JSON list of C-alpha atoms in Angstrom, two decimals:
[
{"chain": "A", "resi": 21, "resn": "UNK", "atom": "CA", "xyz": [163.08, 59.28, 182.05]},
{"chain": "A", "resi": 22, "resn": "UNK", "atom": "CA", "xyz": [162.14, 61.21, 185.35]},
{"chain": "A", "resi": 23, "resn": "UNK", "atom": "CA", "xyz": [161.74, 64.91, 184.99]},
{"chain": "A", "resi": 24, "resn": "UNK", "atom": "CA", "xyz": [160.87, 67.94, 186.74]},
{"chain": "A", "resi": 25, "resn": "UNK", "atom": "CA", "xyz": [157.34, 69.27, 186.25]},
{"chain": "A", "resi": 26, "resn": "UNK", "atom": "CA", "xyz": [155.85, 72.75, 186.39]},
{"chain": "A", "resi": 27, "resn": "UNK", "atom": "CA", "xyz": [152.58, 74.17, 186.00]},
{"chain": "A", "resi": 28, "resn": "UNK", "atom": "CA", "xyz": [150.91, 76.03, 184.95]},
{"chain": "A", "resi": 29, "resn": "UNK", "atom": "CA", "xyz": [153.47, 76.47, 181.48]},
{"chain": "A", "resi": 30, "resn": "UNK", "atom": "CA", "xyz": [151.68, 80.32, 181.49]},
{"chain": "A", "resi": 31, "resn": "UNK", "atom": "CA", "xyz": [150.18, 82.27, 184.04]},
{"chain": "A", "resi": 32, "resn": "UNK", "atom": "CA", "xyz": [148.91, 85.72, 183.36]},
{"chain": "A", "resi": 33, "resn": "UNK", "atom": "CA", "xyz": [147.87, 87.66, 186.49]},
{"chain": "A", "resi": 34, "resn": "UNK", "atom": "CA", "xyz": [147.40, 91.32, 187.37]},
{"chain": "A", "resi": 35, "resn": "UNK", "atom": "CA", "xyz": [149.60, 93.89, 189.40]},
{"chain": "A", "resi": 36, "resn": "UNK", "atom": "CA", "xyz": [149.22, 93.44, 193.25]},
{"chain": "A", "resi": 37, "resn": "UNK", "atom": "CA", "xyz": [147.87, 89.75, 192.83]},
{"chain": "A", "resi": 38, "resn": "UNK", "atom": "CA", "xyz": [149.32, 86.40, 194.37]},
{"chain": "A", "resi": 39, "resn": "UNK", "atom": "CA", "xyz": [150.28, 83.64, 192.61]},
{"chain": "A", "resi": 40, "resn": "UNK", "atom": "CA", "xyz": [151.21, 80.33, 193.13]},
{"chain": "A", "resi": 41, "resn": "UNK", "atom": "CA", "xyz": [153.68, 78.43, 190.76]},
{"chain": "A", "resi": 42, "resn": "UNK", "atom": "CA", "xyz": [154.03, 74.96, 191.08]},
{"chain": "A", "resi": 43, "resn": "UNK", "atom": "CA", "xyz": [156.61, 72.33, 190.66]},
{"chain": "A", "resi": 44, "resn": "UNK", "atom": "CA", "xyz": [157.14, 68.67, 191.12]},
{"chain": "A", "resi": 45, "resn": "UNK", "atom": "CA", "xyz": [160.55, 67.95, 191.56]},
{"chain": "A", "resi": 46, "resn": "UNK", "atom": "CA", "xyz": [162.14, 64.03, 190.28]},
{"chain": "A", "resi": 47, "resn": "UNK", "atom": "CA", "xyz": [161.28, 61.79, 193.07]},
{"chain": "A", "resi": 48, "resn": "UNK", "atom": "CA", "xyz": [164.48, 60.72, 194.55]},
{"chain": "A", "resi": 49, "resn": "UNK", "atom": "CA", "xyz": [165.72, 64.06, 194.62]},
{"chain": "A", "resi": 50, "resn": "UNK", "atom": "CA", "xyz": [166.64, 66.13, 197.99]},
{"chain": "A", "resi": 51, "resn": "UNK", "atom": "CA", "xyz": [167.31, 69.65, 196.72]},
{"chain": "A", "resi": 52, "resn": "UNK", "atom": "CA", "xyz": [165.27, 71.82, 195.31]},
{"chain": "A", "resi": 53, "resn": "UNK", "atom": "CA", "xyz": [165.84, 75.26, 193.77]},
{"chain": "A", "resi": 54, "resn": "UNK", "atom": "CA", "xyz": [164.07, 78.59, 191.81]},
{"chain": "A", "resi": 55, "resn": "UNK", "atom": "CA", "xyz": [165.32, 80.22, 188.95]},
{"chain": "A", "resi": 56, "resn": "UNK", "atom": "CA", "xyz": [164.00, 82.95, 186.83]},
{"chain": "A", "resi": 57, "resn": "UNK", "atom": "CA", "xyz": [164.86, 84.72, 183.30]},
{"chain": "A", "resi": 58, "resn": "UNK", "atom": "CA", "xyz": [163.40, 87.61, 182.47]},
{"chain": "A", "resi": 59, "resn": "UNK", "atom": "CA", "xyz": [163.05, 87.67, 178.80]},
{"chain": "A", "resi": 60, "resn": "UNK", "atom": "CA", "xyz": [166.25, 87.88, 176.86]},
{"chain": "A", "resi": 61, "resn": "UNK", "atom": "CA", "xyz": [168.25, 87.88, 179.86]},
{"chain": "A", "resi": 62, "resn": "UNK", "atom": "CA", "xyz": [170.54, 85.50, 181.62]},
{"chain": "A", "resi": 63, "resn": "UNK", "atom": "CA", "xyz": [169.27, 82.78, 184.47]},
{"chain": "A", "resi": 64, "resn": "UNK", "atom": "CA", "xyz": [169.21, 84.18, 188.06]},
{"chain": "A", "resi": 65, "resn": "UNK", "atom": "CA", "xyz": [169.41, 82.23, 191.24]},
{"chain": "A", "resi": 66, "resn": "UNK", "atom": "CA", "xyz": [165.97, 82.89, 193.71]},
{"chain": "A", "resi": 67, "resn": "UNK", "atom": "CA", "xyz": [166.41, 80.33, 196.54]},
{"chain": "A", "resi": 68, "resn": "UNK", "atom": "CA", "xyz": [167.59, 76.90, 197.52]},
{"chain": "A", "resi": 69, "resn": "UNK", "atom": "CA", "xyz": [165.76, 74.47, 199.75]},
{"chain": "A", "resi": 70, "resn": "UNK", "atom": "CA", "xyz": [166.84, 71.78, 201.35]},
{"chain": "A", "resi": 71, "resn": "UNK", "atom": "CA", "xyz": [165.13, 69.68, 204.56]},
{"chain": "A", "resi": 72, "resn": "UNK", "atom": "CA", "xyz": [162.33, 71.58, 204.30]},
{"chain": "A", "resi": 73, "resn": "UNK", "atom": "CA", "xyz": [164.24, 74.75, 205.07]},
{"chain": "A", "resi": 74, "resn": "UNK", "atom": "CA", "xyz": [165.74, 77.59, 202.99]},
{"chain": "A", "resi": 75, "resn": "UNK", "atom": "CA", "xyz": [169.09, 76.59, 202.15]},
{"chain": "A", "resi": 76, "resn": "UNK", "atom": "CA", "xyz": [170.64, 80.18, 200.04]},
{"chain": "A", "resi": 77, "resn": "UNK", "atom": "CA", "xyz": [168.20, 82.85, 198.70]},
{"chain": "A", "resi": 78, "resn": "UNK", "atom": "CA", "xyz": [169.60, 85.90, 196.53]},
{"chain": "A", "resi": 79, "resn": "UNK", "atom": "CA", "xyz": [168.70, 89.42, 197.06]},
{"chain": "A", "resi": 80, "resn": "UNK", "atom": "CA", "xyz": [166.12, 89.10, 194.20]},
{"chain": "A", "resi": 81, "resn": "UNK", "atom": "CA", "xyz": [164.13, 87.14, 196.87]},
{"chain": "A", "resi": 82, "resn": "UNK", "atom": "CA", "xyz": [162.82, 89.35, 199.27]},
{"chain": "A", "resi": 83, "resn": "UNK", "atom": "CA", "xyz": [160.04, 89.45, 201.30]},
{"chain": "A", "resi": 84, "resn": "UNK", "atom": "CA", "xyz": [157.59, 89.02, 198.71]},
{"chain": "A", "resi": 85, "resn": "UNK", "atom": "CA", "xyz": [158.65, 85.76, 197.95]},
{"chain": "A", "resi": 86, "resn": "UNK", "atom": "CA", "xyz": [158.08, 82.38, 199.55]},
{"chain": "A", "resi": 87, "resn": "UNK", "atom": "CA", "xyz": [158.70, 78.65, 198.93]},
{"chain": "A", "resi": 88, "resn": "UNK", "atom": "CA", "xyz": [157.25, 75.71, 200.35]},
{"chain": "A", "resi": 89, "resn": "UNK", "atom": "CA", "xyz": [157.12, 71.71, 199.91]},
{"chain": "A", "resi": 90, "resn": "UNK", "atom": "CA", "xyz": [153.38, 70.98, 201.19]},
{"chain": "A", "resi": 91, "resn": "UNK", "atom": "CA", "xyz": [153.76, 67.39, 200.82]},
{"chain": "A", "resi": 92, "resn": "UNK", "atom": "CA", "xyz": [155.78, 65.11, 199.64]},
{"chain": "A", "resi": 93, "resn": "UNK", "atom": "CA", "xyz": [155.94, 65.47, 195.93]},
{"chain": "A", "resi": 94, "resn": "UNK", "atom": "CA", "xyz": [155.45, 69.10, 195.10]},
{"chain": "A", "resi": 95, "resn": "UNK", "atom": "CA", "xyz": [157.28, 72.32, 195.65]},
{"chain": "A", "resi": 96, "resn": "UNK", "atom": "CA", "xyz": [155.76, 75.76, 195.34]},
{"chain": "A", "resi": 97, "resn": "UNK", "atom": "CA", "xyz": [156.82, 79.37, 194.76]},
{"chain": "A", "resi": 98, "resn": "UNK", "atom": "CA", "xyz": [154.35, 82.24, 196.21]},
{"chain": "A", "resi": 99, "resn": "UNK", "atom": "CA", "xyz": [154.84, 86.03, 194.84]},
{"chain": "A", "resi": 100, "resn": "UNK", "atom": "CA", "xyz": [152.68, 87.75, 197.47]},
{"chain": "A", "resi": 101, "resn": "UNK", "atom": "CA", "xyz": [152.03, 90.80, 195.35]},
{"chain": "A", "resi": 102, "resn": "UNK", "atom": "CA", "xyz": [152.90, 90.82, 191.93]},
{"chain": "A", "resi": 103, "resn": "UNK", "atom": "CA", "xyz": [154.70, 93.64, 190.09]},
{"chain": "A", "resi": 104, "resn": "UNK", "atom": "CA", "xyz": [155.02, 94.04, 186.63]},
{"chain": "A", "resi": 105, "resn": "UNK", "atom": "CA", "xyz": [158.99, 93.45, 186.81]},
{"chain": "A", "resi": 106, "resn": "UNK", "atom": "CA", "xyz": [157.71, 90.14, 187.92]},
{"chain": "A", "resi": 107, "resn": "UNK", "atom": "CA", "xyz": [157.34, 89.69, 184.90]},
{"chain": "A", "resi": 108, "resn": "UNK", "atom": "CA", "xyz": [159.70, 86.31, 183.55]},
{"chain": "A", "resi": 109, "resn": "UNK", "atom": "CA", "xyz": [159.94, 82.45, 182.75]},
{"chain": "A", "resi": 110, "resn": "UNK", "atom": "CA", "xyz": [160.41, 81.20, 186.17]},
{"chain": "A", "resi": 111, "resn": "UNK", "atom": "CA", "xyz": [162.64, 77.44, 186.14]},
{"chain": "A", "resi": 112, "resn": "UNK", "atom": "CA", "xyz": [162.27, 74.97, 188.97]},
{"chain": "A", "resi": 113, "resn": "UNK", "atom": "CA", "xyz": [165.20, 72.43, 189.40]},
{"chain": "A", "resi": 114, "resn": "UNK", "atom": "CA", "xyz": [165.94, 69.84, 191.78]},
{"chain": "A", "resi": 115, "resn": "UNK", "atom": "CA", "xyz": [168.92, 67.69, 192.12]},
{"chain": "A", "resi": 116, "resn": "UNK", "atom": "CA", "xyz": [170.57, 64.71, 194.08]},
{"chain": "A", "resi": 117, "resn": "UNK", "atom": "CA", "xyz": [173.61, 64.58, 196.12]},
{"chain": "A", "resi": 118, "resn": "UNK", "atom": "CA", "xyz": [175.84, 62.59, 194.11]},
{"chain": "A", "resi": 119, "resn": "UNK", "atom": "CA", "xyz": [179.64, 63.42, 192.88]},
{"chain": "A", "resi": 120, "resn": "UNK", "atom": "CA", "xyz": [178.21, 64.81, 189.76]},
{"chain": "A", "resi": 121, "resn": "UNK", "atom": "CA", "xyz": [175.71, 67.25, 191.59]},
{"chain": "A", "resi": 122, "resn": "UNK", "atom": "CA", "xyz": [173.73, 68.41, 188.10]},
{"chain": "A", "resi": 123, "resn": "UNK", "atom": "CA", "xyz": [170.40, 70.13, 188.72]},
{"chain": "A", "resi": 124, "resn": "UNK", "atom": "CA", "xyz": [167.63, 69.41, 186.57]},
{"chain": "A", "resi": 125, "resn": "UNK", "atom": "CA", "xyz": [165.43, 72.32, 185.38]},
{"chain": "A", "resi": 126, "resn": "UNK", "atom": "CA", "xyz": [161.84, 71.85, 184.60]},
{"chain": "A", "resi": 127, "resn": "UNK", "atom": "CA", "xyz": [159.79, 73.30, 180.85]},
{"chain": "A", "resi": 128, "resn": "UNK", "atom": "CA", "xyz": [159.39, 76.84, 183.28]},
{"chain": "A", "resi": 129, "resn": "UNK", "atom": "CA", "xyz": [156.19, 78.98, 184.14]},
{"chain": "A", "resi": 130, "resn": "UNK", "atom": "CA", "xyz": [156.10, 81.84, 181.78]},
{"chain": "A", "resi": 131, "resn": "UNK", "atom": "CA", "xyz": [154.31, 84.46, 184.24]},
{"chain": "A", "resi": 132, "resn": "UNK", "atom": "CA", "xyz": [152.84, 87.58, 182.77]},
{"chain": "A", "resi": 133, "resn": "UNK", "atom": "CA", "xyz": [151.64, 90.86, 184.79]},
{"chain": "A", "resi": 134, "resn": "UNK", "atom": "CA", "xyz": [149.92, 92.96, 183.39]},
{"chain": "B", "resi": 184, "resn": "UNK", "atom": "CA", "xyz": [179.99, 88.31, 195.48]},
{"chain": "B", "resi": 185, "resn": "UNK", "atom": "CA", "xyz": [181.01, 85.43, 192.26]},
{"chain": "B", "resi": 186, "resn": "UNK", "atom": "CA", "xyz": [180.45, 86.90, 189.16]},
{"chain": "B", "resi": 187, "resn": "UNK", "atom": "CA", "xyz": [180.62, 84.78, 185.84]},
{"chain": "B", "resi": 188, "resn": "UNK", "atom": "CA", "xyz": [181.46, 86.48, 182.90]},
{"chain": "B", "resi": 189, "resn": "UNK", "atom": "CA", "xyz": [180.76, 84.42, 178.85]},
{"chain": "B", "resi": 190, "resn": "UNK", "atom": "CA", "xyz": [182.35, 85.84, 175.84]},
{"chain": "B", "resi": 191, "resn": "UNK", "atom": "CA", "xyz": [180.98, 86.61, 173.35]},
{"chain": "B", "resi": 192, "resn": "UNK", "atom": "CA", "xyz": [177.79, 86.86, 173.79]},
{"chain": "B", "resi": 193, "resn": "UNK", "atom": "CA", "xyz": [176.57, 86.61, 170.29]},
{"chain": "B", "resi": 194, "resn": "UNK", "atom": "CA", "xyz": [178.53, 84.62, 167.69]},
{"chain": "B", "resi": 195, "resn": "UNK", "atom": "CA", "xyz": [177.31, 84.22, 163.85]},
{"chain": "B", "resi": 196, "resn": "UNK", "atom": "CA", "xyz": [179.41, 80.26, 162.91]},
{"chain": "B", "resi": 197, "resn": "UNK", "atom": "CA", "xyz": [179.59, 79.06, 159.82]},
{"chain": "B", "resi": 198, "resn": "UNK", "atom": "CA", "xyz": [179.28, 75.51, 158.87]},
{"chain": "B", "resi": 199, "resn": "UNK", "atom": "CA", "xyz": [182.31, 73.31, 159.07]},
{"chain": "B", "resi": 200, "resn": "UNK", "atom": "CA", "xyz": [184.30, 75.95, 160.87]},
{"chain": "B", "resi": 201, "resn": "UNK", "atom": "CA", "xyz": [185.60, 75.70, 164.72]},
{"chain": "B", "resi": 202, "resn": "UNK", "atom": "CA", "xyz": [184.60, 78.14, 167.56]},
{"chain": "B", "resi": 203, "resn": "UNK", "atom": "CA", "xyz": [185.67, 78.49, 171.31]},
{"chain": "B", "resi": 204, "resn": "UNK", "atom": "CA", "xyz": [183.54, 80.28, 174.04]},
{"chain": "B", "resi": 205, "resn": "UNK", "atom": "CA", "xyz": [184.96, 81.52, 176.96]},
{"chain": "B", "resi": 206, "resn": "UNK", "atom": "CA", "xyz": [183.63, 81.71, 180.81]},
{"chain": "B", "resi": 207, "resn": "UNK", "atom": "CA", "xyz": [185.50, 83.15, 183.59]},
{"chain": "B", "resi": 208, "resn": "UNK", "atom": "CA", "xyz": [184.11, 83.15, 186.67]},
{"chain": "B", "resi": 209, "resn": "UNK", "atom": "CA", "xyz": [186.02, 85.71, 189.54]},
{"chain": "B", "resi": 210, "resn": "UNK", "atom": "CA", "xyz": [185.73, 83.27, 192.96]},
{"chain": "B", "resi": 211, "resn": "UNK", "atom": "CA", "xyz": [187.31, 79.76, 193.14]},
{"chain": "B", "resi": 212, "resn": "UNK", "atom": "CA", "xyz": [184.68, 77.50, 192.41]},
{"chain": "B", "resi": 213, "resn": "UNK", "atom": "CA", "xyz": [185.73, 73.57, 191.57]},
{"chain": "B", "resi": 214, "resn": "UNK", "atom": "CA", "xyz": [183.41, 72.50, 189.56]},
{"chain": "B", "resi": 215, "resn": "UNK", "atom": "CA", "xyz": [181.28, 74.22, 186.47]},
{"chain": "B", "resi": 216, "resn": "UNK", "atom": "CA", "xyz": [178.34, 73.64, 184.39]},
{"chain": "B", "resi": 217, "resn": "UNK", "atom": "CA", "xyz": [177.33, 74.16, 180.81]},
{"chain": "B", "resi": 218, "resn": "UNK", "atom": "CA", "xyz": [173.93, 74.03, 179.87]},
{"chain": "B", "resi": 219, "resn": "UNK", "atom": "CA", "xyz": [172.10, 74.69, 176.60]},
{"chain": "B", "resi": 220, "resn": "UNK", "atom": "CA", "xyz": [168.96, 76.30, 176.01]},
{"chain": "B", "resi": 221, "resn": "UNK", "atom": "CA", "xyz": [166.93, 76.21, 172.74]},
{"chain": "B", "resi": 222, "resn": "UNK", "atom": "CA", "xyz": [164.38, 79.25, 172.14]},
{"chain": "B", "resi": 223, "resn": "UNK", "atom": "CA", "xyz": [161.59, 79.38, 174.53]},
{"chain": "B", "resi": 224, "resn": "UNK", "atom": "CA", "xyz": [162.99, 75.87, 176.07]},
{"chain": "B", "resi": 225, "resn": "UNK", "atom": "CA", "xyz": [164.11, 74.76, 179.24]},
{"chain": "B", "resi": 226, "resn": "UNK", "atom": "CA", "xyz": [167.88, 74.16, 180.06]},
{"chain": "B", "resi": 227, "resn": "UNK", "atom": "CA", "xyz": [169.72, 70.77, 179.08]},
{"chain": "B", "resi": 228, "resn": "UNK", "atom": "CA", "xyz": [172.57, 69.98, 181.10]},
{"chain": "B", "resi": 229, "resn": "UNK", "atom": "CA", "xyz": [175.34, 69.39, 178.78]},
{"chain": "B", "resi": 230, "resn": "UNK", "atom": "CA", "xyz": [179.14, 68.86, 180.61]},
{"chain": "B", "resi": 231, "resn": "UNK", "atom": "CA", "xyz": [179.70, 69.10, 184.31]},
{"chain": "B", "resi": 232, "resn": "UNK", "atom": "CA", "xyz": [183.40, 69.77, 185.23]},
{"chain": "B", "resi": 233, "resn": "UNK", "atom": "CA", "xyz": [184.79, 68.46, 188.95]},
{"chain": "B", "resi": 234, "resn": "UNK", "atom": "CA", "xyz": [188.49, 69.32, 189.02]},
{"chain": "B", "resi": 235, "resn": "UNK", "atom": "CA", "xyz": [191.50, 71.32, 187.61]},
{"chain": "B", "resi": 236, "resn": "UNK", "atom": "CA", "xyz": [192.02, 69.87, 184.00]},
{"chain": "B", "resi": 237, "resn": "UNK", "atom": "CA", "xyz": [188.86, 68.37, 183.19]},
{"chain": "B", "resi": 238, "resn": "UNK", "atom": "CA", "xyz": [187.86, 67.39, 179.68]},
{"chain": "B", "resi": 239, "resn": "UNK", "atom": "CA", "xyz": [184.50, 66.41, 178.41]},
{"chain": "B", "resi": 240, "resn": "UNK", "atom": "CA", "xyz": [183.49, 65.71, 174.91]},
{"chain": "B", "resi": 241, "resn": "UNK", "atom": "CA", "xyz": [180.37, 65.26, 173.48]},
{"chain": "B", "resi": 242, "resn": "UNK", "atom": "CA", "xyz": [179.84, 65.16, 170.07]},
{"chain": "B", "resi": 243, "resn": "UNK", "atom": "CA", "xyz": [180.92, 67.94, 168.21]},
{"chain": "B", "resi": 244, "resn": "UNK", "atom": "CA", "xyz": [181.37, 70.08, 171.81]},
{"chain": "B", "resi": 245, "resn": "UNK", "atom": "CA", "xyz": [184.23, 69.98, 174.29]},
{"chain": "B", "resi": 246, "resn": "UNK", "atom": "CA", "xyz": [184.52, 71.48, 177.37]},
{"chain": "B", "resi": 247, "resn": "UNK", "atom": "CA", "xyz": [187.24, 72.30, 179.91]},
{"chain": "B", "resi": 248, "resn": "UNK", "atom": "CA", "xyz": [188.60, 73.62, 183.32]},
{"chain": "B", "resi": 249, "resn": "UNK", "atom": "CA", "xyz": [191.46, 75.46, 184.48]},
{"chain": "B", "resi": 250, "resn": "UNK", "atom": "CA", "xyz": [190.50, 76.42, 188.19]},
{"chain": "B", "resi": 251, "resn": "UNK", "atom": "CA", "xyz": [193.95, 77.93, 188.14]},
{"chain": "B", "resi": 252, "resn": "UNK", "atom": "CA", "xyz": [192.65, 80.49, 185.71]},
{"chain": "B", "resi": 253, "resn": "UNK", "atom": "CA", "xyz": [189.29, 80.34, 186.47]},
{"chain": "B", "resi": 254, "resn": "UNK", "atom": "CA", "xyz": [188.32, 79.72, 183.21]},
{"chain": "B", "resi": 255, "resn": "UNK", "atom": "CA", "xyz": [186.21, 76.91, 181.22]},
{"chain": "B", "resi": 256, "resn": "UNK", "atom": "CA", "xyz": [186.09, 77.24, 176.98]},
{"chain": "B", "resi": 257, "resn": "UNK", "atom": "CA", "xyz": [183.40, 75.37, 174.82]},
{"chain": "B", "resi": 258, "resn": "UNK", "atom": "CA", "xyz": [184.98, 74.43, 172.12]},
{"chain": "B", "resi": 259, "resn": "UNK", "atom": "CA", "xyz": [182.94, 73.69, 168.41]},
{"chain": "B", "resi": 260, "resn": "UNK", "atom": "CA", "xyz": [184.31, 71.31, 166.08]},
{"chain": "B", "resi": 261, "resn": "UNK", "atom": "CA", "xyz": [182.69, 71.67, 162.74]},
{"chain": "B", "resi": 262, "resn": "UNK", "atom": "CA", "xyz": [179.53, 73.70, 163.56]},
{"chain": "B", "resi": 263, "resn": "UNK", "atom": "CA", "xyz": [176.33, 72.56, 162.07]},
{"chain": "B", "resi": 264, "resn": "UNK", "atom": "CA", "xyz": [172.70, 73.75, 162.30]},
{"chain": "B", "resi": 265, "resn": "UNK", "atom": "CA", "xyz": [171.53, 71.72, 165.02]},
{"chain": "B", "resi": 266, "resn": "UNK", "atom": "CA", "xyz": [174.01, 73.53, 167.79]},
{"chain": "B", "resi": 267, "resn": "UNK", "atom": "CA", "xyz": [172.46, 76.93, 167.43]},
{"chain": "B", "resi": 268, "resn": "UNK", "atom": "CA", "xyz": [171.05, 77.24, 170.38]},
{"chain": "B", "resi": 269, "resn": "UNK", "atom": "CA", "xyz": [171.69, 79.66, 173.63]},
{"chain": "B", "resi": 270, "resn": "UNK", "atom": "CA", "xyz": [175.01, 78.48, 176.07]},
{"chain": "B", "resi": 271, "resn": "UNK", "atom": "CA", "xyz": [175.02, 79.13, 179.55]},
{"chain": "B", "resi": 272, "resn": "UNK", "atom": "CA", "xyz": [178.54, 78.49, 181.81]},
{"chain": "B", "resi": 273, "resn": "UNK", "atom": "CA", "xyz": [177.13, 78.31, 185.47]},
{"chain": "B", "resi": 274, "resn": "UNK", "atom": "CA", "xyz": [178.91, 77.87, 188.58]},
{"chain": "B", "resi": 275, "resn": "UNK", "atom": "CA", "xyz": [179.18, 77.19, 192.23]},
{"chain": "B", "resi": 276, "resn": "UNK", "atom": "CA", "xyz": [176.27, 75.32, 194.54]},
{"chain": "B", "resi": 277, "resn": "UNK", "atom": "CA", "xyz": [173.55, 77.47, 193.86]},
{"chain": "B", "resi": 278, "resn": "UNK", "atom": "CA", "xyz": [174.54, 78.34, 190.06]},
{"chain": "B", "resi": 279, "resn": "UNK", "atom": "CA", "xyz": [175.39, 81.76, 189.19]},
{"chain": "B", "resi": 280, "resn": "UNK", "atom": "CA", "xyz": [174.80, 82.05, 185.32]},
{"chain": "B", "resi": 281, "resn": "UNK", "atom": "CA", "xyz": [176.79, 83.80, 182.74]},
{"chain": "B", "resi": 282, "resn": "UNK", "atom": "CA", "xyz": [174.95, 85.91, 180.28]},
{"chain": "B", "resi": 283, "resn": "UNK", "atom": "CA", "xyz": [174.57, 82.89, 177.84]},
{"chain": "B", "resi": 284, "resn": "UNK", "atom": "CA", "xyz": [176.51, 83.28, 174.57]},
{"chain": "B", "resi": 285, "resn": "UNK", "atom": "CA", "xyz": [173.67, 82.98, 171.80]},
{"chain": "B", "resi": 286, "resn": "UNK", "atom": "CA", "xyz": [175.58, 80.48, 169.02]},
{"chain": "B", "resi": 287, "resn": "UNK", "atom": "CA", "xyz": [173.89, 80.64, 165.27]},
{"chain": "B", "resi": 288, "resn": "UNK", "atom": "CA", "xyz": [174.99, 78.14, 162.61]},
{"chain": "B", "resi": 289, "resn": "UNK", "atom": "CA", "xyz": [174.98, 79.46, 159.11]},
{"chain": "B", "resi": 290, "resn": "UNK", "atom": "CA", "xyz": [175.60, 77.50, 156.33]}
]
């Protein structure tokens, strides 16, 4: 069964570094989306893309934050300078446009900064 | 601004005995998402619910709509071990989560 893929499943970095987290979303799918839980807390919508273009983004995503697709298959999310609030499992999910509209959510990047 | 609110947010079940959770969610939205999480696990979509009225069933779990309301209830028939797990209501395009109601079977 198709399925959304991230990596790496943990990154540790340190305060004021950049990191890249990865993501390939199920083929046939057109939307693409960020989530993130900080531990013990609920999910929390970052940003929405959609033909190759920011569709929604929530406050959480500020200037720090960027997403791109830089080819066909995968579909990154940049934190230019880490903080330690950072700090979360970070879910990708992508979905189709059908009736049904479900978004599937990848395993998550645990990211750690210390 | 929607805001989605789950109730409770911790409940202890016993085996064999029925629970409801509750999700209100404070904009009109028409359709609504439950999704299960297991500890340290991704989410699993479980019921996706498109109109006023909708009914899903899986299993031991049921799920409705009143967009009237603004409510959706998960309702437990007979809880058993293998549904503790963590229940998220979401709604709307982008999905604004509730809080997750953290469900553990005891038996």
């Amino acid at each position: 069964e198709p399925e959304v893929t991230q990596t790496p499943s943990h990154q540790v970095t340190q305060m004021g570094q950049e990191v890249i987290l990865r993501c390939v979303p199920i083929s046939n799918h057109l939307y693409f989306y960020w989530y993130r839980q900080i531990l013990g807390q609920k999910v929390e919508f970052l940003v929405s893309f959609y033909n190759n273009e920011i569709s929604e983004k929530s406050e959480i995503f500020d200037d720090q934050f960027s997403v791109e697709r830089p080819d066909g298959s995968n579909f990154t999310l940049k934190i230019r300078s880490t903080k330690l609030e950072d700090s979360a499992m970070y879910f990708c999910a992508s979905k189709i446009l059908d009736g049904r509209n479900i978004q599937y959510f990848g395993a998550g990047t645990r990211l750690s900064v210390l | 601004e929607l805001k989605v609110e789950q109730n409770p947010l911790f409940l202890s079940m016993q085996e064999g005995k029925n629970y409801t959770i509750y999700c209100n969610y404070s904009t009109t939205s028409d359709r609504l998402y439950w999704y299960r999480q297991d500890p340290g696990k991704s989410l699993e979509s479980l019921f996706v619910l498109l109109s006023n009225g909708a009914v899903k069933q899986e299993g031991r779990l049921m799920a409705s709509l009143d967009t009237k309301a603004r409510l959706s209830t998960l309702h437990i028939t007979a809880a058993v071990h293998d549904l503790s797990a963590t229940y998220f209501c979401a709604v709307g395009r982008d999905l604004i989560f509730g809080k997750g109601t953290k469900l553990s079977v005891k038996p």
